[in-house]
């Protein structure tokens, strides 16, 4: 089993300089606070310079303090997120205790997106989607929930949107793509064959591929034109998609709200008309 970041720091504690020990001791005692701290904040808490904090990250084999925070946050999220793996059977919590833990891990997962998501990539995705002729959202398993939600939201905006769980049906739609179209591939692992096949075919047709996938070196992450990176908050072998689904839905919501903020005035009449029909259907 790979050594965790905190375990690595603890093992090297006796090797560190006086300054490095100050930093490492604070990190080990307040690990859950570090992902939301700046270099200046950690430096003040550990009573060292900002430069020392930056050097410390490199000393333990991490390229930058930002990367260190992401790695630590993901480590803590997976540790806290045991509710999605089979070790949950070893703990007999009450339903309300489980509810509290679900809220906790979902909240942490959403906050981690602030570290994994690149601002420029998000802006590029919004611009590409806003000007798309056609959009396909696709994901399987738990990721299909985010794709279905995107279908509903972007249809309301007036876009030509497709999503269907039937891979063969989707395979018949992609050949009609061109350079004005967008394929949004949703996959936690970035290795799901059906998603990869459709993404690659879309690129061959000239369409842009936006990936909503974990920040890793998966084929989807490497091959996509635009990467909306989600944090690694769940093990691949788990009882179900919980925290990973929340990160995907948060990104879909962000895309939807951003585009509505840009073009919403053009579709207000359609929103009102749809709303009027919905109200009439109520008993």
Coordinates of N, CA and C in Angstrom, one line a residue, residues 6 20 22 25 27 29 37 42 55-56 65 79 81 84 130 145 152 154 166 170 177 186 201 217 220 265 274 279:
X6 N 0.8 12.3 4.9 CA 1.0 12.5 6.3 C 2.0 11.5 7.0
X20 N 11.8 23.1 9.3 CA 11.0 22.1 8.7 C 10.1 21.4 9.7
X22 N 9.0 22.7 12.5 CA 7.9 23.6 12.9 C 6.8 23.4 11.9
X25 N 5.2 19.8 12.1 CA 4.5 19.5 13.3 C 3.1 20.2 13.2
X27 N 1.5 20.9 10.5 CA 0.7 20.2 9.5 C 0.1 18.9 10.1
X29 N -0.5 18.2 13.2 CA -1.5 18.5 14.2 C -2.8 19.2 13.7
X37 N -5.6 26.9 3.6 CA -4.7 27.9 4.1 C -3.8 28.4 2.9
X42 N -0.1 29.7 6.8 CA 0.7 28.6 7.4 C 2.0 29.0 8.0
X55 N 9.5 25.9 0.2 CA 10.7 25.0 0.1 C 10.3 23.6 0.8
X56 N 9.5 23.7 1.8 CA 9.1 22.4 2.5 C 8.3 21.5 1.5
X65 N 3.2 24.4 -3.2 CA 2.4 24.3 -2.0 C 0.9 24.1 -2.5
X79 N -9.9 9.4 3.3 CA -9.9 8.9 4.6 C -11.3 9.1 5.3
X81 N -14.0 9.8 3.8 CA -15.0 9.2 3.0 C -15.2 7.7 3.0
X84 N -18.2 5.5 1.7 CA -18.4 5.0 0.4 C -17.6 3.7 0.1
X130 N -21.3 27.8 -24.9 CA -22.2 28.9 -25.2 C -22.4 29.1 -26.7
X145 N -25.9 10.3 -14.0 CA -26.8 11.2 -13.3 C -26.5 12.6 -13.6
X152 N -31.2 18.1 -19.0 CA -32.4 18.9 -18.5 C -32.1 20.4 -18.5
X154 N -29.5 22.2 -19.8 CA -29.1 22.9 -21.1 C -30.3 22.9 -22.1
X166 N -28.1 4.4 -23.9 CA -27.8 3.4 -24.9 C -26.6 3.9 -25.7
X170 N -26.0 6.6 -29.0 CA -25.1 7.7 -29.0 C -24.1 7.6 -30.1
X177 N -21.5 15.0 -36.0 CA -20.9 16.2 -35.3 C -20.0 16.9 -36.4
X186 N -18.2 12.6 -19.1 CA -18.2 12.6 -17.6 C -17.8 11.2 -17.1
X201 N -14.1 9.6 -31.0 CA -14.9 9.7 -32.3 C -15.3 11.2 -32.5
X217 N -3.9 11.1 -14.4 CA -3.2 10.9 -15.7 C -4.0 9.9 -16.5
X220 N -8.7 9.9 -20.6 CA -9.6 11.0 -20.8 C -9.0 12.4 -20.4
X265 N -31.2 36.5 -20.6 CA -32.2 37.4 -21.1 C -32.9 37.0 -22.4
X274 N -42.8 27.8 -20.1 CA -42.6 26.5 -19.6 C -43.2 26.5 -18.1
X279 N -47.3 24.9 -14.0 CA -48.3 25.3 -13.0 C -49.7 24.8 -13.3

